[in-house]
Amino acid sequence: MQRRFSDYLIITLKGLAMGAADAIPGISGGTIAFISGIYEELIATISNIKPSLFKTLLKEGIATFWKEANGNFVMALLSGIVISYISFMKLAKYLLEYHPVLIWSFFFGLIVASIYFVGKQITEWKAFTIIALIIGACIAFYISILPVMAANDSLLFLFFAGAIAICAMILPGISGSFILIILGAYKTISDAIHDIDIKKLLIFIAGAVVGLLSFSHALKWLFKNYHNVTLALLTGFIFGSLNKVWPWKETLTWYTNSKGIKEPLLQESVSPFSFNGDSQLLSATILMIIGFLSIFILEKVGSKKQ
């Protein structure tokens, strides 16, 4: 696939959008990858990481290895994700703390529009396709209302938590950090990062790598053999995630983060007219529209042949 510098610049911009989404708990960078037209290439690139690829490095050199690994794509995308995630994390924390209704309104509009643009890629609607859409929506909604499990810091548990969380991170509509909270592993991992617990971090990363490589192969196979059904399932995931990003919520339970600060865990969506506080309805509606329209820009960019 021949690409110009401008093409890689666009991929970096998509990475910036993915990083910004990943900085928001409850938002999946996979959703942005999906609606910006790079999701299938991303999955195929990840699934191509296998022993034969490293044999190519030893036998044919770094140039052939880099080409087979789709290295320019990976570098352009990762640079955008990392830069955006690091720079946007503090802003996201501020907005979630002081203007939660407004930031969730923007993402709600963004996700509503993405449902249409992702769904329209399905070329044929059959009974099984509709069933897949409903199943995906039900799974994502159910995950958004799950109660948190008790904290667990066993090494085997951390391995599987890493594998499950990374799968969620590359699925549209499902947040990996939220999965960690539900599993009861979020505080353990946060503490391990804070205390620089190398053993726990390596076990978690090992699980994430195994989960990412195995799950990407499964997704690649599904896209190849059941393209419409897979698209319908992923569209359902995005639709079901709307409950998580609904701007007006009432907090039911809290969890304590690694710094000992209480943060919302389980929340119930409520009407803006029964919201306990300033609903900021006008500003929220405007931001929903902005989020909705921004998808048209992403979709236009994503529809370009890269």
Short mmCIF file of C-alpha atoms in Angstrom, two decimals:
data_model
loop_
_atom_site.label_atom_id
_atom_site.label_comp_id
_atom_site.label_asym_id
_atom_site.label_seq_id
_atom_site.Cartn_x
_atom_site.Cartn_y
_atom_site.Cartn_z
CA MET A 1 0.00 0.00 0.00
CA GLN A 2 1.66 3.19 -1.23
CA ARG A 3 1.16 6.21 1.00
CA ARG A 4 2.34 9.78 0.86
CA PHE A 5 3.50 11.89 3.80
CA SER A 6 0.08 13.59 3.91
CA ASP A 7 -1.57 10.15 4.27
CA TYR A 8 0.54 9.35 7.33
CA LEU A 9 -0.20 12.80 8.74
CA ILE A 10 -3.92 11.98 8.52
CA ILE A 11 -3.28 8.65 10.29
CA THR A 12 -1.46 10.56 13.06
CA LEU A 13 -4.47 12.87 13.39
CA LYS A 14 -6.69 9.81 13.77
CA GLY A 15 -4.27 8.60 16.46
CA LEU A 16 -4.68 11.95 18.21
CA ALA A 17 -8.45 11.41 18.24
CA MET A 18 -8.01 7.85 19.56
CA GLY A 19 -5.70 9.03 22.34
CA ALA A 20 -8.16 11.73 23.39
CA ALA A 21 -10.96 9.15 23.55
CA ASP A 22 -8.84 6.70 25.57
CA ALA A 23 -8.14 9.46 28.11
CA ILE A 24 -11.87 9.53 28.95
CA PRO A 25 -13.00 6.63 31.20
CA GLY A 26 -15.88 4.90 29.44
CA ILE A 27 -14.82 5.87 25.91
CA SER A 28 -13.01 3.38 23.67
CA GLY A 29 -10.29 4.42 21.24
CA GLY A 30 -11.49 1.46 19.17
CA THR A 31 -14.67 3.43 18.42
CA ILE A 32 -12.63 6.26 16.90
CA ALA A 33 -10.50 3.80 14.91
CA PHE A 34 -13.68 2.20 13.62
CA ILE A 35 -15.44 5.36 12.47
CA SER A 36 -12.26 6.87 10.99
CA GLY A 37 -11.74 3.95 8.63
CA ILE A 38 -8.57 2.34 10.04
CA TYR A 39 -10.03 -0.34 12.33
CA GLU A 40 -9.67 -3.34 10.02
CA GLU A 41 -6.11 -2.36 9.04
CA LEU A 42 -5.24 -1.92 12.72
CA ILE A 43 -6.59 -5.40 13.58
CA ALA A 44 -4.82 -6.96 10.59
CA THR A 45 -1.53 -5.27 11.54
CA ILE A 46 -1.73 -6.49 15.15
CA SER A 47 -2.66 -10.03 14.07
CA ASN A 48 0.39 -10.08 11.76
CA ILE A 49 2.70 -10.02 14.77
CA LYS A 50 3.83 -13.66 14.89
CA PRO A 51 7.08 -15.69 14.98
CA SER A 52 7.41 -15.70 11.17
CA LEU A 53 7.58 -11.90 11.22
CA PHE A 54 10.68 -11.99 13.43
CA LYS A 55 12.22 -14.70 11.25
CA THR A 56 11.90 -12.19 8.42
CA LEU A 57 13.85 -9.69 10.52
CA LEU A 58 16.71 -12.16 11.01
CA LYS A 59 16.80 -13.48 7.44
CA GLU A 60 15.89 -10.49 5.27
CA GLY A 61 16.76 -7.48 7.41
CA ILE A 62 14.95 -4.59 9.00
CA ALA A 63 13.64 -3.02 5.77
CA THR A 64 11.59 -6.09 4.80
CA PHE A 65 10.55 -6.62 8.42
CA TRP A 66 9.37 -2.99 8.69
CA LYS A 67 7.34 -3.30 5.51
CA GLU A 68 5.67 -6.57 6.52
CA ALA A 69 4.96 -5.19 10.01
CA ASN A 70 3.28 -2.12 8.44
CA GLY A 71 5.75 -0.12 10.50
CA ASN A 72 5.01 3.33 9.03
CA PHE A 73 1.31 2.92 9.83
CA VAL A 74 2.06 1.76 13.38
CA MET A 75 4.53 4.59 13.99
CA ALA A 76 2.20 7.27 12.64
CA LEU A 77 -0.79 5.98 14.63
CA LEU A 78 1.07 5.33 17.89
CA SER A 79 2.76 8.74 17.87
CA GLY A 80 -0.67 10.40 17.64
CA ILE A 81 -2.17 8.20 20.37
CA VAL A 82 0.70 8.72 22.83
CA ILE A 83 1.00 12.49 22.28
CA SER A 84 -2.76 13.00 22.58
CA TYR A 85 -3.22 10.67 25.57
CA ILE A 86 -0.49 12.32 27.62
CA SER A 87 -1.50 15.88 26.74
CA PHE A 88 -5.26 15.35 26.97
CA MET A 89 -5.26 13.33 30.21
CA LYS A 90 -4.99 16.38 32.50
CA LEU A 91 -7.58 18.31 30.49
CA ALA A 92 -9.92 15.31 30.56
CA LYS A 93 -9.51 14.99 34.33
CA TYR A 94 -10.37 18.67 34.76
CA LEU A 95 -13.40 18.50 32.46
CA LEU A 96 -14.74 15.33 34.09
CA GLU A 97 -14.37 16.88 37.53
CA TYR A 98 -15.79 20.34 36.82
CA HIS A 99 -17.83 20.01 33.59
CA PRO A 100 -18.94 16.35 33.34
CA VAL A 101 -22.29 17.09 31.66
CA LEU A 102 -20.62 19.08 28.88
CA ILE A 103 -17.85 16.59 28.03
CA TRP A 104 -20.24 13.63 28.12
CA SER A 105 -22.66 15.57 25.89
CA PHE A 106 -19.97 15.99 23.24
CA PHE A 107 -19.11 12.29 23.28
CA PHE A 108 -22.78 11.30 23.30
CA GLY A 109 -23.32 13.23 20.06
CA LEU A 110 -20.16 11.72 18.62
CA ILE A 111 -21.26 8.15 19.37
CA VAL A 112 -24.83 8.67 18.11
CA ALA A 113 -23.45 9.79 14.74
CA SER A 114 -20.92 6.94 14.67
CA ILE A 115 -23.72 4.36 14.97
CA TYR A 116 -25.12 5.57 11.65
CA PHE A 117 -21.78 5.71 9.86
CA VAL A 118 -20.65 2.29 11.11
CA GLY A 119 -24.05 0.70 10.46
CA LYS A 120 -24.17 1.93 6.88
CA GLN A 121 -21.07 -0.16 6.09
CA ILE A 122 -23.23 -3.27 6.47
CA THR A 123 -24.06 -4.20 2.88
CA GLU A 124 -26.79 -6.76 3.56
CA TRP A 125 -29.24 -7.05 6.44
CA LYS A 126 -30.42 -10.55 7.30
CA ALA A 127 -32.01 -12.07 10.39
CA PHE A 128 -28.65 -13.17 11.80
CA THR A 129 -27.18 -9.70 11.19
CA ILE A 130 -30.00 -8.09 13.18
CA ILE A 131 -29.56 -10.67 15.95
CA ALA A 132 -25.83 -9.85 16.10
CA LEU A 133 -26.67 -6.13 16.40
CA ILE A 134 -29.07 -6.80 19.30
CA ILE A 135 -26.58 -9.13 21.04
CA GLY A 136 -23.80 -6.54 20.77
CA ALA A 137 -26.04 -3.80 22.18
CA CYS A 138 -27.20 -5.99 25.07
CA ILE A 139 -23.63 -7.03 25.98
CA ALA A 140 -22.34 -3.43 26.00
CA PHE A 141 -25.35 -2.19 28.01
CA TYR A 142 -25.01 -5.03 30.50
CA ILE A 143 -21.30 -4.28 30.98
CA SER A 144 -22.15 -0.62 31.68
CA ILE A 145 -24.37 -1.60 34.65
CA LEU A 146 -22.27 -4.44 36.12
CA PRO A 147 -21.40 -4.20 39.82
CA VAL A 148 -17.72 -4.09 40.71
CA MET A 149 -16.00 -7.28 41.88
CA ALA A 150 -13.93 -7.49 45.03
CA ALA A 151 -10.29 -6.39 44.66
CA ASN A 152 -7.95 -9.20 43.74
CA ASP A 153 -4.16 -8.98 43.43
CA SER A 154 -3.27 -12.61 42.62
CA LEU A 155 -0.82 -12.87 39.73
CA LEU A 156 -2.98 -15.31 37.73
CA PHE A 157 -5.95 -12.96 38.08
CA LEU A 158 -3.86 -9.98 36.93
CA PHE A 159 -2.77 -11.94 33.85
CA PHE A 160 -6.36 -12.64 32.83
CA ALA A 161 -7.45 -9.10 33.77
CA GLY A 162 -4.82 -7.75 31.36
CA ALA A 163 -6.02 -10.07 28.59
CA ILE A 164 -9.68 -9.12 29.07
CA ALA A 165 -9.05 -5.37 29.43
CA ILE A 166 -6.94 -5.13 26.26
CA CYS A 167 -9.65 -6.95 24.30
CA ALA A 168 -12.14 -4.36 25.53
CA MET A 169 -9.81 -1.53 24.55
CA ILE A 170 -9.77 -2.56 20.89
CA LEU A 171 -13.52 -3.18 20.78
CA PRO A 172 -15.63 -0.17 19.77
CA GLY A 173 -17.88 1.07 22.55
CA ILE A 174 -16.24 -0.69 25.49
CA SER A 175 -13.67 0.98 27.75
CA GLY A 176 -10.74 -1.12 28.95
CA SER A 177 -10.26 1.01 32.08
CA PHE A 178 -13.93 0.51 33.01
CA ILE A 179 -13.50 -3.26 32.59
CA LEU A 180 -10.56 -3.13 35.01
CA ILE A 181 -12.76 -1.32 37.55
CA ILE A 182 -15.51 -3.94 37.20
CA LEU A 183 -13.01 -6.79 37.58
CA GLY A 184 -11.63 -5.21 40.74
CA ALA A 185 -8.17 -4.85 39.17
CA TYR A 186 -8.10 -1.08 38.56
CA LYS A 187 -6.83 -0.11 42.03
CA THR A 188 -4.33 -3.00 42.04
CA ILE A 189 -2.84 -1.89 38.72
CA SER A 190 -2.88 1.79 39.74
CA ASP A 191 -1.06 0.92 42.96
CA ALA A 192 1.43 -1.23 41.04
CA ILE A 193 2.20 1.70 38.73
CA HIS A 194 2.50 4.09 41.70
CA ASP A 195 4.73 1.69 43.68
CA ILE A 196 6.65 0.57 40.55
CA ASP A 197 5.79 -3.08 41.30
CA ILE A 198 7.64 -4.58 38.33
CA LYS A 199 6.44 -8.16 38.94
CA LYS A 200 2.72 -7.28 38.89
CA LEU A 201 3.13 -4.91 35.96
CA LEU A 202 4.99 -7.51 33.87
CA ILE A 203 2.32 -10.15 34.58
CA PHE A 204 -0.42 -7.68 33.61
CA ILE A 205 1.43 -6.64 30.43
CA ALA A 206 2.04 -10.30 29.51
CA GLY A 207 -1.70 -10.94 29.79
CA ALA A 208 -2.43 -7.86 27.69
CA VAL A 209 -0.02 -8.97 24.96
CA VAL A 210 -1.47 -12.51 24.85
CA GLY A 211 -5.02 -11.15 24.81
CA LEU A 212 -4.26 -8.58 22.11
CA LEU A 213 -2.54 -11.02 19.75
CA SER A 214 -5.10 -13.82 20.15
CA PHE A 215 -8.15 -11.55 20.00
CA SER A 216 -6.88 -9.67 16.96
CA HIS A 217 -6.56 -12.98 15.10
CA ALA A 218 -10.16 -13.83 16.00
CA LEU A 219 -11.37 -10.42 14.82
CA LYS A 220 -9.42 -10.68 11.57
CA TRP A 221 -10.98 -14.09 10.91
CA LEU A 222 -14.47 -12.77 11.68
CA PHE A 223 -14.04 -9.81 9.33
CA LYS A 224 -12.83 -12.14 6.59
CA ASN A 225 -15.57 -14.76 6.94
CA TYR A 226 -18.52 -12.91 8.51
CA HIS A 227 -17.97 -9.29 7.57
CA ASN A 228 -21.56 -8.01 7.85
CA VAL A 229 -22.33 -9.94 11.03
CA THR A 230 -19.11 -8.68 12.66
CA LEU A 231 -19.92 -5.09 11.67
CA ALA A 232 -23.42 -5.51 13.11
CA LEU A 233 -22.04 -6.89 16.38
CA LEU A 234 -19.59 -3.98 16.71
CA THR A 235 -22.34 -1.47 15.83
CA GLY A 236 -24.35 -3.03 18.64
CA PHE A 237 -21.42 -2.53 21.03
CA ILE A 238 -21.36 1.17 20.17
CA PHE A 239 -25.15 1.48 20.54
CA GLY A 240 -25.11 -0.27 23.91
CA SER A 241 -22.37 2.06 25.17
CA LEU A 242 -24.70 5.09 24.92
CA ASN A 243 -25.90 4.40 28.46
CA LYS A 244 -22.33 4.87 29.72
CA VAL A 245 -21.90 8.28 28.06
CA TRP A 246 -25.36 9.72 28.78
CA PRO A 247 -24.57 13.16 30.27
CA TRP A 248 -27.10 13.25 33.10
CA LYS A 249 -26.49 10.64 35.79
CA GLU A 250 -27.13 9.89 39.42
CA THR A 251 -24.23 8.17 41.21
CA LEU A 252 -25.25 4.95 42.97
CA THR A 253 -21.87 3.66 44.18
CA TRP A 254 -18.32 4.99 44.42
CA TYR A 255 -14.82 3.51 44.30
CA THR A 256 -11.56 4.78 45.79
CA ASN A 257 -8.72 5.41 43.33
CA SER A 258 -5.01 4.89 44.03
CA LYS A 259 -4.77 8.35 45.62
CA GLY A 260 -7.59 7.62 48.09
CA ILE A 261 -10.06 9.87 46.27
CA LYS A 262 -13.65 8.67 45.80
CA GLU A 263 -14.85 8.57 42.20
CA PRO A 264 -18.20 7.48 40.66
CA LEU A 265 -18.44 3.77 39.80
CA LEU A 266 -22.04 2.78 39.10
CA GLN A 267 -24.32 5.53 37.81
CA GLU A 268 -27.94 5.60 36.71
CA SER A 269 -29.00 7.61 33.67
CA VAL A 270 -31.70 10.18 34.45
CA SER A 271 -33.65 12.80 32.53
CA PRO A 272 -32.01 16.26 32.30
CA PHE A 273 -35.23 17.60 33.84
CA SER A 274 -34.84 15.43 36.95
CA PHE A 275 -31.06 15.88 37.18
CA ASN A 276 -29.86 16.87 40.66
CA GLY A 277 -27.92 20.01 39.72
CA ASP A 278 -27.52 22.37 36.79
CA SER A 279 -28.51 20.38 33.69
CA GLN A 280 -26.83 22.94 31.36
CA LEU A 281 -29.35 21.76 28.78
CA LEU A 282 -28.66 24.40 26.13
CA SER A 283 -24.85 24.08 26.27
CA ALA A 284 -25.12 20.29 26.41
CA THR A 285 -27.38 20.21 23.35
CA ILE A 286 -24.98 22.43 21.40
CA LEU A 287 -22.05 20.18 22.30
CA MET A 288 -24.03 17.09 21.28
CA ILE A 289 -24.57 18.68 17.87
CA ILE A 290 -20.86 19.57 17.61
CA GLY A 291 -19.92 15.99 18.52
CA PHE A 292 -22.44 14.67 16.00
CA LEU A 293 -21.12 16.89 13.20
CA SER A 294 -17.48 16.10 14.00
CA ILE A 295 -18.13 12.52 12.95
CA PHE A 296 -18.97 13.73 9.46
CA ILE A 297 -15.45 15.19 9.27
CA LEU A 298 -13.86 11.99 10.60
CA GLU A 299 -15.95 9.88 8.23
CA LYS A 300 -15.01 12.07 5.27
CA VAL A 301 -11.33 11.74 6.15
CA GLY A 302 -11.72 8.03 6.84
CA SER A 303 -13.42 7.40 3.49
CA LYS A 304 -10.32 8.60 1.65
CA LYS A 305 -8.21 5.80 0.24
CA GLN A 306 -5.21 5.61 2.48
#
